[in-house]
mmCIF file of C-alpha atoms and ligand atoms in Angstrom:
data_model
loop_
_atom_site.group_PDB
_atom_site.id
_atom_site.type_symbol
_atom_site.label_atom_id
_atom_site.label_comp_id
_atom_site.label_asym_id
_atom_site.label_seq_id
_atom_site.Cartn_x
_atom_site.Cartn_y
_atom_site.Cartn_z
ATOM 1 C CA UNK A 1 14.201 9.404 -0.398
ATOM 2 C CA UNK A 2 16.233 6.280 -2.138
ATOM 3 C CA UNK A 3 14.793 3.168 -2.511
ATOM 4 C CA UNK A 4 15.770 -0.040 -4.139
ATOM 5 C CA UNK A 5 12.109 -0.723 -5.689
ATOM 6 C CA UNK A 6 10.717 2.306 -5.259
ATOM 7 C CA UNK A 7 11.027 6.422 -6.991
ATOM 8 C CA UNK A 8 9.359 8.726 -4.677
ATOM 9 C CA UNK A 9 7.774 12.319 -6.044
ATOM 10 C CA UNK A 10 6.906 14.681 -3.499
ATOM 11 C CA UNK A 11 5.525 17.550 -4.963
ATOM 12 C CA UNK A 12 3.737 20.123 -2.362
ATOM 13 C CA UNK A 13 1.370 18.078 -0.629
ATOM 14 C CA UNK A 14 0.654 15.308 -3.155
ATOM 15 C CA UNK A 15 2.793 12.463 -2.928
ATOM 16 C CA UNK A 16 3.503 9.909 -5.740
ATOM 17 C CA UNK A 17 5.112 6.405 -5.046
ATOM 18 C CA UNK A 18 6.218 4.543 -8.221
ATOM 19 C CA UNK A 19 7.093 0.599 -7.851
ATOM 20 C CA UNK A 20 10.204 -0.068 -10.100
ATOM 21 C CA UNK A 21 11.051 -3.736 -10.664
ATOM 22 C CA UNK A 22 11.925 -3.498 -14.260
ATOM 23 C CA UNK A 23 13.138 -6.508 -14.657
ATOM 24 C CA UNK A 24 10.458 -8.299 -13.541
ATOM 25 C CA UNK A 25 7.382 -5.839 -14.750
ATOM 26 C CA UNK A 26 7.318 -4.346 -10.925
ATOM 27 C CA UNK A 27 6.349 -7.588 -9.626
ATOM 28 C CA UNK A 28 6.379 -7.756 -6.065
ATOM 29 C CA UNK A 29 8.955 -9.109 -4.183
ATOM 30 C CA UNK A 30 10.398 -9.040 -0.664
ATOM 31 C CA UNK A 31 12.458 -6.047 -1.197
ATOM 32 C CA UNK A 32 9.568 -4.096 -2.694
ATOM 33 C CA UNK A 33 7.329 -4.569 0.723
ATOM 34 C CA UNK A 34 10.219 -3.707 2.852
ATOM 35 C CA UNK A 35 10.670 -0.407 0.643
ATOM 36 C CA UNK A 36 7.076 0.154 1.157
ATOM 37 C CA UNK A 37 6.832 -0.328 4.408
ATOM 38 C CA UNK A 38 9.122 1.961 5.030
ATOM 39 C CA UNK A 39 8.165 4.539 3.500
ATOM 40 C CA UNK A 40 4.197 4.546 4.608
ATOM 41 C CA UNK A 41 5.486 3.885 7.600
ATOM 42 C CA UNK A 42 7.664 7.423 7.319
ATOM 43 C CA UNK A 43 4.284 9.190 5.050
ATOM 44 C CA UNK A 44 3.513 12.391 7.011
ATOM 45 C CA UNK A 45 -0.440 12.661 6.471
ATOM 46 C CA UNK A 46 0.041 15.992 7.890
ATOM 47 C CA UNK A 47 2.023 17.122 4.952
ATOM 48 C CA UNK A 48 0.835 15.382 1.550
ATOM 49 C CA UNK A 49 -2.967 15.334 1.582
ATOM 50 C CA UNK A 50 -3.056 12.455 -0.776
ATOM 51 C CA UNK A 51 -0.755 9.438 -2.275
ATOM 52 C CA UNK A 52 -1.058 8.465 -5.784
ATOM 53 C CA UNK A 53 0.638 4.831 -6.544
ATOM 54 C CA UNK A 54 1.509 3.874 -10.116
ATOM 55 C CA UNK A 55 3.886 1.363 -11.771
ATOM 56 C CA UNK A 56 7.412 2.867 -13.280
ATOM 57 C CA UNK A 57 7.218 2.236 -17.125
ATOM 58 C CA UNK A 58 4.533 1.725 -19.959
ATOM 59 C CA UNK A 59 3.315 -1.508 -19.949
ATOM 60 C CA UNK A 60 2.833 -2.699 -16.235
ATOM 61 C CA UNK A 61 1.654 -1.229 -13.097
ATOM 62 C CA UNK A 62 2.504 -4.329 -11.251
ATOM 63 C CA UNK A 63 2.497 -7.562 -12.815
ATOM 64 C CA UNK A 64 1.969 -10.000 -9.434
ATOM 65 C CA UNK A 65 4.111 -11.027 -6.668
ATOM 66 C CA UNK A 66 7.316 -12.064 -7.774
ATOM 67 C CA UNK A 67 6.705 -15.940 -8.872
ATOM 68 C CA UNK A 68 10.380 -16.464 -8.898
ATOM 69 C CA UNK A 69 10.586 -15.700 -5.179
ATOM 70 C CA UNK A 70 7.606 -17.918 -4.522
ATOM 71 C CA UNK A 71 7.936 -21.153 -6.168
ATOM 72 C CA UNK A 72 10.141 -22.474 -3.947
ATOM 73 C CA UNK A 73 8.555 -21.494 -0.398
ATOM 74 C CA UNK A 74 6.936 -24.210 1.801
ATOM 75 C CA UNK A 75 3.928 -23.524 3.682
ATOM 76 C CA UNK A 76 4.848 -21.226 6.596
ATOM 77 C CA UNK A 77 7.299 -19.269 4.413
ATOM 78 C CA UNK A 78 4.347 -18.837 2.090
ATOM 79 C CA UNK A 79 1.925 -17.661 4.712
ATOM 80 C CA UNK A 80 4.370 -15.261 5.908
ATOM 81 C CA UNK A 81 5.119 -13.749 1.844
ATOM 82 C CA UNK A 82 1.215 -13.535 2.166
ATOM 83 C CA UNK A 83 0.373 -11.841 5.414
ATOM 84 C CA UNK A 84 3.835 -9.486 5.118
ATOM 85 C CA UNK A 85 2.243 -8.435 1.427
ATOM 86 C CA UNK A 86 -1.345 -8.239 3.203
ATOM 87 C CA UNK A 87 -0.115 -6.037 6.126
ATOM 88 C CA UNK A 88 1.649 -3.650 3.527
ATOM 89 C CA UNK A 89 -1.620 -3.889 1.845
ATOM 90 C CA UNK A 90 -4.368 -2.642 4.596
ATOM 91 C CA UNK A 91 -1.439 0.007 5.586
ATOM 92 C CA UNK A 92 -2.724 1.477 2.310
ATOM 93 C CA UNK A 93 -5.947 0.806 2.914
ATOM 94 C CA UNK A 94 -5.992 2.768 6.247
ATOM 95 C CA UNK A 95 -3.416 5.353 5.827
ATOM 96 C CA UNK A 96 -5.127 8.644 6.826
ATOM 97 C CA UNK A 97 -4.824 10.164 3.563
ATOM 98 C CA UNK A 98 -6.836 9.012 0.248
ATOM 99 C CA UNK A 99 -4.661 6.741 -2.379
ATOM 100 C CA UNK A 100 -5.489 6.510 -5.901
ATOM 101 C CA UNK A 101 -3.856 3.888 -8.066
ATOM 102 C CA UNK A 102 -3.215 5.171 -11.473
ATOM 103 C CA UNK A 103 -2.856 2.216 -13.356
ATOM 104 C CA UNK A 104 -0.872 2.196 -16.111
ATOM 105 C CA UNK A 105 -0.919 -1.714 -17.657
ATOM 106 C CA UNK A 106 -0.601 -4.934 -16.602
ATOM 107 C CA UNK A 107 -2.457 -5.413 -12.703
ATOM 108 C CA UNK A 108 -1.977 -9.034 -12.002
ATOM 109 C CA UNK A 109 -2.423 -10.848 -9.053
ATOM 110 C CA UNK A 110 -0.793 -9.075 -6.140
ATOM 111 C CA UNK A 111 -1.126 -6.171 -8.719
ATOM 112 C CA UNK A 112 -4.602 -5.902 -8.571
ATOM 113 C CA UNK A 113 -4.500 -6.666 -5.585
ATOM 114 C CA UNK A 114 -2.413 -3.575 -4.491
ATOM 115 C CA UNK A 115 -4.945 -1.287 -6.364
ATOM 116 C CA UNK A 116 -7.809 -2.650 -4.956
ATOM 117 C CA UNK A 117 -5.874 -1.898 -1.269
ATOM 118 C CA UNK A 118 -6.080 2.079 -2.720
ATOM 119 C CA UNK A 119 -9.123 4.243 -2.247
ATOM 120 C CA UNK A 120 -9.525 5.153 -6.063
ATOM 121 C CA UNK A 121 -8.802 3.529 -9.202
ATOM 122 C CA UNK A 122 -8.081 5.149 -12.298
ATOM 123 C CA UNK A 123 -6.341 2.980 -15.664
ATOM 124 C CA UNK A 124 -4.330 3.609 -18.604
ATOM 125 C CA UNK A 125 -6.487 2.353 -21.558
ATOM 126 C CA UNK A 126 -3.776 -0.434 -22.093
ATOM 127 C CA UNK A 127 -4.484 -1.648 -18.423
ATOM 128 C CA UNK A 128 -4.899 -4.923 -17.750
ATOM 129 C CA UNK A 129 -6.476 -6.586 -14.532
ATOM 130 C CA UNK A 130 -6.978 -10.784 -13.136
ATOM 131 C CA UNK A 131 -6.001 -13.206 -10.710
ATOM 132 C CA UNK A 132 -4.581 -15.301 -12.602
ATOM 133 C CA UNK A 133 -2.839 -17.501 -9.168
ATOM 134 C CA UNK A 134 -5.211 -20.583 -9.692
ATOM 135 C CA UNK A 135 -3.167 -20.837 -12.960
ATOM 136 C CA UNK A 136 -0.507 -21.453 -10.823
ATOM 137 C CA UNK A 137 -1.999 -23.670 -8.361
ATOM 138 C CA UNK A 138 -2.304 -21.125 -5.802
ATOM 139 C CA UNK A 139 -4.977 -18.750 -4.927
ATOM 140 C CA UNK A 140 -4.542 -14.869 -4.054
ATOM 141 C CA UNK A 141 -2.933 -14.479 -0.938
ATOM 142 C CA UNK A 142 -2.467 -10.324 -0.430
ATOM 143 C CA UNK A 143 -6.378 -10.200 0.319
ATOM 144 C CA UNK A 144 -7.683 -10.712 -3.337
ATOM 145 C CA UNK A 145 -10.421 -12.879 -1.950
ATOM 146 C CA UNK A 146 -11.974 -10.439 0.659
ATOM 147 C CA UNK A 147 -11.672 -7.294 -1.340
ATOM 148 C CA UNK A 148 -12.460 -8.685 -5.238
ATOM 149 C CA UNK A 149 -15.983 -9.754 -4.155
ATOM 150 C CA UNK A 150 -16.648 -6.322 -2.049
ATOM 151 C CA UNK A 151 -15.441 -4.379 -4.566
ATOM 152 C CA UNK A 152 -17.534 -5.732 -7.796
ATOM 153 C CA UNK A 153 -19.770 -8.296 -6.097
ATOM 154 C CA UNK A 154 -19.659 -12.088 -5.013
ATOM 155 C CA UNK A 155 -20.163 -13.314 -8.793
ATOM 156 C CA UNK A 156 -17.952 -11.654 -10.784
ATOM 157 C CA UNK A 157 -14.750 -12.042 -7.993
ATOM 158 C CA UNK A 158 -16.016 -15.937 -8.268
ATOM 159 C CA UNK A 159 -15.599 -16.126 -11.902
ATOM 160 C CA UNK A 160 -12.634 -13.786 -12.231
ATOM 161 C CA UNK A 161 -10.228 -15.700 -9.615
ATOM 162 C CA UNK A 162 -11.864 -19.222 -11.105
ATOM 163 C CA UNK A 163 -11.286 -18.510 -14.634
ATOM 164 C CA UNK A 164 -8.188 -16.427 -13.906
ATOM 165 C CA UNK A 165 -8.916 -14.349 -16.915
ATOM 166 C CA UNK A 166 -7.507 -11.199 -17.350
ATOM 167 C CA UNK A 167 -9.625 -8.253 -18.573
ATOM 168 C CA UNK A 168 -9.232 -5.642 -20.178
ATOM 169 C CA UNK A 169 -9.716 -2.085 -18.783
ATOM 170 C CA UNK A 170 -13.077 -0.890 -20.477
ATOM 171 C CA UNK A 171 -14.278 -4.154 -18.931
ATOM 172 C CA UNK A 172 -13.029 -3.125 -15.559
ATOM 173 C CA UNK A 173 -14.772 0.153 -15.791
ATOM 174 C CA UNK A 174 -17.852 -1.537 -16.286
ATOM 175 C CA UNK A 175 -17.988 -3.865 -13.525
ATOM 176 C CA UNK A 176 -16.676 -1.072 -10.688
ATOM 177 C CA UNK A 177 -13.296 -2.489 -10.623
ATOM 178 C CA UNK A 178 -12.006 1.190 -11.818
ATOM 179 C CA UNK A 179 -13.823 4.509 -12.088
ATOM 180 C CA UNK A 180 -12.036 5.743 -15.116
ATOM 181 C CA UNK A 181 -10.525 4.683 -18.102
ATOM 182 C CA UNK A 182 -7.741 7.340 -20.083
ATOM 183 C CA UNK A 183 -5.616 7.504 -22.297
ATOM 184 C CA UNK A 184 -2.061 6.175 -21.188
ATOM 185 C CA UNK A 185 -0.385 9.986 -21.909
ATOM 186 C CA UNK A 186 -2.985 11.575 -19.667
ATOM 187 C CA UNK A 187 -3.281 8.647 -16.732
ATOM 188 C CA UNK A 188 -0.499 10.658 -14.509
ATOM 189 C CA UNK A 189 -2.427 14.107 -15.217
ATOM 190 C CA UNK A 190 -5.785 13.061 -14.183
ATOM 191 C CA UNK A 191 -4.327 11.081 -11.225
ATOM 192 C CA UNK A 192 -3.110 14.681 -10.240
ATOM 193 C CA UNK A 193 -6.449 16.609 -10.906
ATOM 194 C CA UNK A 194 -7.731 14.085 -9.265
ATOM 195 C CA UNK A 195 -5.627 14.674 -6.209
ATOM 196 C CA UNK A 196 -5.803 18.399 -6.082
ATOM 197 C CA UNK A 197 -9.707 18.195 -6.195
ATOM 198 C CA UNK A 198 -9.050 16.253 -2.980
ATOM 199 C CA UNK A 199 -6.211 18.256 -1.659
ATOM 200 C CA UNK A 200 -8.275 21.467 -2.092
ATOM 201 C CA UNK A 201 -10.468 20.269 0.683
ATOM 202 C CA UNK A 202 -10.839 20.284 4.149
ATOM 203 C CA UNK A 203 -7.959 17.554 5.221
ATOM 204 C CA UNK A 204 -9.522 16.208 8.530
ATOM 205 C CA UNK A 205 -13.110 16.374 6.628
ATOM 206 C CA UNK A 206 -11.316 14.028 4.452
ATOM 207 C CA UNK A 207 -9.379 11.879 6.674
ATOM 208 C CA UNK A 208 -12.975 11.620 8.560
ATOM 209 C CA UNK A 209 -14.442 10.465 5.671
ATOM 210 C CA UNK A 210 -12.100 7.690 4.489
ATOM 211 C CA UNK A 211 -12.001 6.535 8.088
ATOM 212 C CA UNK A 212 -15.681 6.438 8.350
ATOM 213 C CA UNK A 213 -16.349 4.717 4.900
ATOM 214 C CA UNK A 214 -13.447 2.337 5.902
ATOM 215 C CA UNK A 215 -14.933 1.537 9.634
ATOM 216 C CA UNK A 216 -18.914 1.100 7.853
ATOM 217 C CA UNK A 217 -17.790 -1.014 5.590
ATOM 218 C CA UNK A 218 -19.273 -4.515 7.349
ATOM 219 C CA UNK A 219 -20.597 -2.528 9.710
ATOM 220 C CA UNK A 220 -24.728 -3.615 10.258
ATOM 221 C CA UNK A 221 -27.004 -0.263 8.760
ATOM 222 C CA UNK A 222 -27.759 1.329 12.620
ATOM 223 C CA UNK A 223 -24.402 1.250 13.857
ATOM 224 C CA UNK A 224 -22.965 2.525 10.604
ATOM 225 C CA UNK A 225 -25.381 5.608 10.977
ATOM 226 C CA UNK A 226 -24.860 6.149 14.378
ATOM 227 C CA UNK A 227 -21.063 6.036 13.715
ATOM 228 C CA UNK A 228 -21.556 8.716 10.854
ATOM 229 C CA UNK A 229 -23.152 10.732 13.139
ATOM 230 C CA UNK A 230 -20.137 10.538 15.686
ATOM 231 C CA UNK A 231 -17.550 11.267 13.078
ATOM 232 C CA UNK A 232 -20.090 14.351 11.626
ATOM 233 C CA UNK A 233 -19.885 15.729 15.492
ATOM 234 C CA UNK A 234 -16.233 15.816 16.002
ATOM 235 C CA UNK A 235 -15.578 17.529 12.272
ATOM 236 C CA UNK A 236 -17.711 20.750 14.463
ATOM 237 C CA UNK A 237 -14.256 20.630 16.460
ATOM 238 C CA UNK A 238 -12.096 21.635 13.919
ATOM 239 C CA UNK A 239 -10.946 25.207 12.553
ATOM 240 C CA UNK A 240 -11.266 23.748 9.231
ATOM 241 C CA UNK A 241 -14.878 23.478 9.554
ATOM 242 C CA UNK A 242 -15.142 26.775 10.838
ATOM 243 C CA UNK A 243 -13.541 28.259 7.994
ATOM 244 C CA UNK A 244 -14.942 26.420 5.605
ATOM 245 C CA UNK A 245 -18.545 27.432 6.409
ATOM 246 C CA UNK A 246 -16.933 31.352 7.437
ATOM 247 C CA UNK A 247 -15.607 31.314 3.767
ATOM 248 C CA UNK A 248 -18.859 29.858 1.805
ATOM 249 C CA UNK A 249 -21.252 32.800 4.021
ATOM 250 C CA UNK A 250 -18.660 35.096 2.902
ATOM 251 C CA UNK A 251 -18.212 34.173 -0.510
ATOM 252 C CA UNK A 252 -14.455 33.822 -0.686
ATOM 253 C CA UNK A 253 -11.901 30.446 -1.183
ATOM 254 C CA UNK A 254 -11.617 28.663 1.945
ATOM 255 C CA UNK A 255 -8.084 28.393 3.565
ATOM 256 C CA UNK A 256 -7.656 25.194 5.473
ATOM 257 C CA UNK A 257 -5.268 24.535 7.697
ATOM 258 C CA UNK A 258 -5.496 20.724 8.645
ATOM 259 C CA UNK A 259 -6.710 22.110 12.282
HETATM 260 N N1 LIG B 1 7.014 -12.686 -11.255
HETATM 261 C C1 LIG B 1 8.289 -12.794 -11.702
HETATM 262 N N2 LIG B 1 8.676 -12.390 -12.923
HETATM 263 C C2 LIG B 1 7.735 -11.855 -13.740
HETATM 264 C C3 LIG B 1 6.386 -11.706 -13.331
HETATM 265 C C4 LIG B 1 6.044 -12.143 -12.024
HETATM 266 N N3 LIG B 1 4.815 -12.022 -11.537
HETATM 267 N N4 LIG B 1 5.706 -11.151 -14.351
HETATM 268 C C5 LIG B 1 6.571 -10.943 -15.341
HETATM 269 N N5 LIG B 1 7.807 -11.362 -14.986
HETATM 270 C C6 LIG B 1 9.050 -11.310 -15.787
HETATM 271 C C7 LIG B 1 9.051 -12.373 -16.866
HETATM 272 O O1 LIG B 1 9.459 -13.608 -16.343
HETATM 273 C C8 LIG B 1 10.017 -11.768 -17.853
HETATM 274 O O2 LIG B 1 11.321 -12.007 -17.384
HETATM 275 P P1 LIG B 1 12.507 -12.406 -18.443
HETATM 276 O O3 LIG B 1 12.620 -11.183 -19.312
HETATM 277 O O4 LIG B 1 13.691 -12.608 -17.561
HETATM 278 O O5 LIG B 1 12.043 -13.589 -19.181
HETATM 279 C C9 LIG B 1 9.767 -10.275 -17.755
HETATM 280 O O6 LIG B 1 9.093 -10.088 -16.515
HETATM 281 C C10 LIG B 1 8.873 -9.748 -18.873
HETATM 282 O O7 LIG B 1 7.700 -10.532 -18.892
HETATM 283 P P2 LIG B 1 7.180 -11.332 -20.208
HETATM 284 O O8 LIG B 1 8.304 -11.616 -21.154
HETATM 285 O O9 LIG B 1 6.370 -12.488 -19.742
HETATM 286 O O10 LIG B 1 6.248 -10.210 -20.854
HETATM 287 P P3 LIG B 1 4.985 -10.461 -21.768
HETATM 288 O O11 LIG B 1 4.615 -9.144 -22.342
HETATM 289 O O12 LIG B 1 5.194 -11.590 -22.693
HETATM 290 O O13 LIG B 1 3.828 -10.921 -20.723
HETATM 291 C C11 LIG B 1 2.577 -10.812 -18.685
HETATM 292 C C12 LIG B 1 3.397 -10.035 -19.726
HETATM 293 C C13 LIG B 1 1.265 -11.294 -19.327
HETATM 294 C C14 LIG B 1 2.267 -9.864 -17.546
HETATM 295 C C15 LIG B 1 3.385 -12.039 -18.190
HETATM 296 O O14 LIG B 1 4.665 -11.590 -17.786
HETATM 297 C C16 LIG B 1 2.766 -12.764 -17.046
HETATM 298 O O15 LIG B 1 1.824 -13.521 -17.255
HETATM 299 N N6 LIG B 1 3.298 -12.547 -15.822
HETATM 300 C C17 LIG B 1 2.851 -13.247 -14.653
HETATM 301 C C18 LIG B 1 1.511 -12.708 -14.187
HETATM 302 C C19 LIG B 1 1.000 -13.469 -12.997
HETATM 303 O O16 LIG B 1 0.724 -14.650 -13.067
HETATM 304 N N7 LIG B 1 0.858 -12.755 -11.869
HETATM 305 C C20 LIG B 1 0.332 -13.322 -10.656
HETATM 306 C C21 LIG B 1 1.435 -13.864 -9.815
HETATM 307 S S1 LIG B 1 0.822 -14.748 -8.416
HETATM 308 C C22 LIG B 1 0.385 -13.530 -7.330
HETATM 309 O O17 LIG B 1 0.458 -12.352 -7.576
HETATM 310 C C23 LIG B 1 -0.114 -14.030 -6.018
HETATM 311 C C24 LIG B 1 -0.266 -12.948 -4.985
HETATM 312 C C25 LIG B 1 -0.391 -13.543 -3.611
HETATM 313 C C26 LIG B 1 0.864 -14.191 -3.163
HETATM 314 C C27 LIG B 1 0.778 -14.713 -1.774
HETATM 315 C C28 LIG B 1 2.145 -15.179 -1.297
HETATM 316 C C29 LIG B 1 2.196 -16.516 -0.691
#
């Protein structure tokens, strides 16, 4: 598949998407949410059983939206930029296979901001992270505000978009922000062990339980169990479960079909 901002790997059934604005250290601009768009909008979660998103280069996985494209837009035009990036955004968020960022430098502003749309987080050890937009007299505007303070708690999101102060990435492992720090040569290797650990499962087990973490999120404690409970039930429906549980009693590798 060609794209303008984007190189596409699709290896069996793991998918990689690879933002490539060199010029501008992959920041985001309208051309790279239109590529994007299009092409979750063409992912088939029936095929690839996860998506791994990384930045193309060394030294930046995405370095912000593009702040050439912005400084000029009046209100509206701004609140469009914002909600456009924000739809790509939770199209990540709820796409029915897992997404990992592998981040491999410089996450700025709509950069972080596009990892923290992905289910898992992994960084180079050169990675950067911040919001650095009330620097420019803005605030985020692709969502940084609702999912910075669920992500690593009310008072660190507070004084990271405040202070817009980057950090670095052994900083971001220790206040949830990523799971795992590595080395920069092995970021794209554990992304993929990563992904086959995940692609080795059952893929509507899975898909279940993204949606069902997703839906509990700000969900109140009794409906959030009851709708576990739902989403438990229908897995009983699937040949995957069957097998899975016919395999374990019989003491042989599981074969899963996505059924
Ligand atoms: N937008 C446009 N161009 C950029 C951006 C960006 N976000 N980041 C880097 N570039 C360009 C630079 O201008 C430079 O271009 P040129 O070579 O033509 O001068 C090139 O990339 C290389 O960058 P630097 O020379 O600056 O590289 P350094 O290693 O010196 O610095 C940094 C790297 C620290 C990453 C630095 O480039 C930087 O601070 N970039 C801006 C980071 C930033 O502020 N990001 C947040 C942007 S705001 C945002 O994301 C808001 C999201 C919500 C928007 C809602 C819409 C309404």
């Amino acid at each position: 598949m060609e794209y303008t901002y984007l190189k596409i790997e699709e290896h069996e059934n793991i998918a990689v998407m690879k933002v490539s604005a060199p010029k501008t250290l992959n920041a985001l601009n309208t051309g790279v949410f239109k590529d994007m768009d299009d092409y979750l909008n063409k992912f088939d979660c029936n095929k690839f059983r996860v998506l791994i998103i990384t930045g193309d280069g060394e030294k930046a996985f995405v370095a912000g939206a593009d702040i050439s494209e912005m400084a000029n837009l009046g209100m509206l035009q701004a609140q469009t930029f914002g909600a456009r990036g924000a739809a790509v955004f939770r199209k990540i968020e709820t796409l029915h296979v897992p997404v990992i960022a592998a981040v491999n430098g410089f996450a700025l502003g709509g950069g972080c901001e596009l990892a923290m749309a992905c289910d898992i987080r992994i960084c180079s050890d050169n990675a950067k992270f911040g919001q650095p937009e009330v620097g420019l007299g803005i605030i985020p505007g692709f969502s940084g505000t609702v999912r910075l303070a669920r992500l690593v708690g009310m008072g660190m999101a507070k004084q990271l978009i405040y202070t817009g102060k980057a950090i670095r990435a052994n900083e971001a492992l220790q206040i949830g922000l990523v799971n795992e720090v590595v080395p920069q040569t092995e970021l794209m290797n554990r992304a993929f062990e990563i992904a086959n650990q995940i692609a080795a499962n059952a893929p509507l087990a899975v898909k279940a339980a993204k949606l069902t973490i997703n839906d509990e999120w700000d969900m109140d404690v009794d409906r959030a169990i009851e709708n576990e409970s739902v989403f438990f039930g229908r897995c009983f429906l699937t040949e995957d479960q069957k097998e899975g549980m016919a395999a374990f009693l019989e003491k042989r590798k599981p074969t899963y079909k996505g059924k």
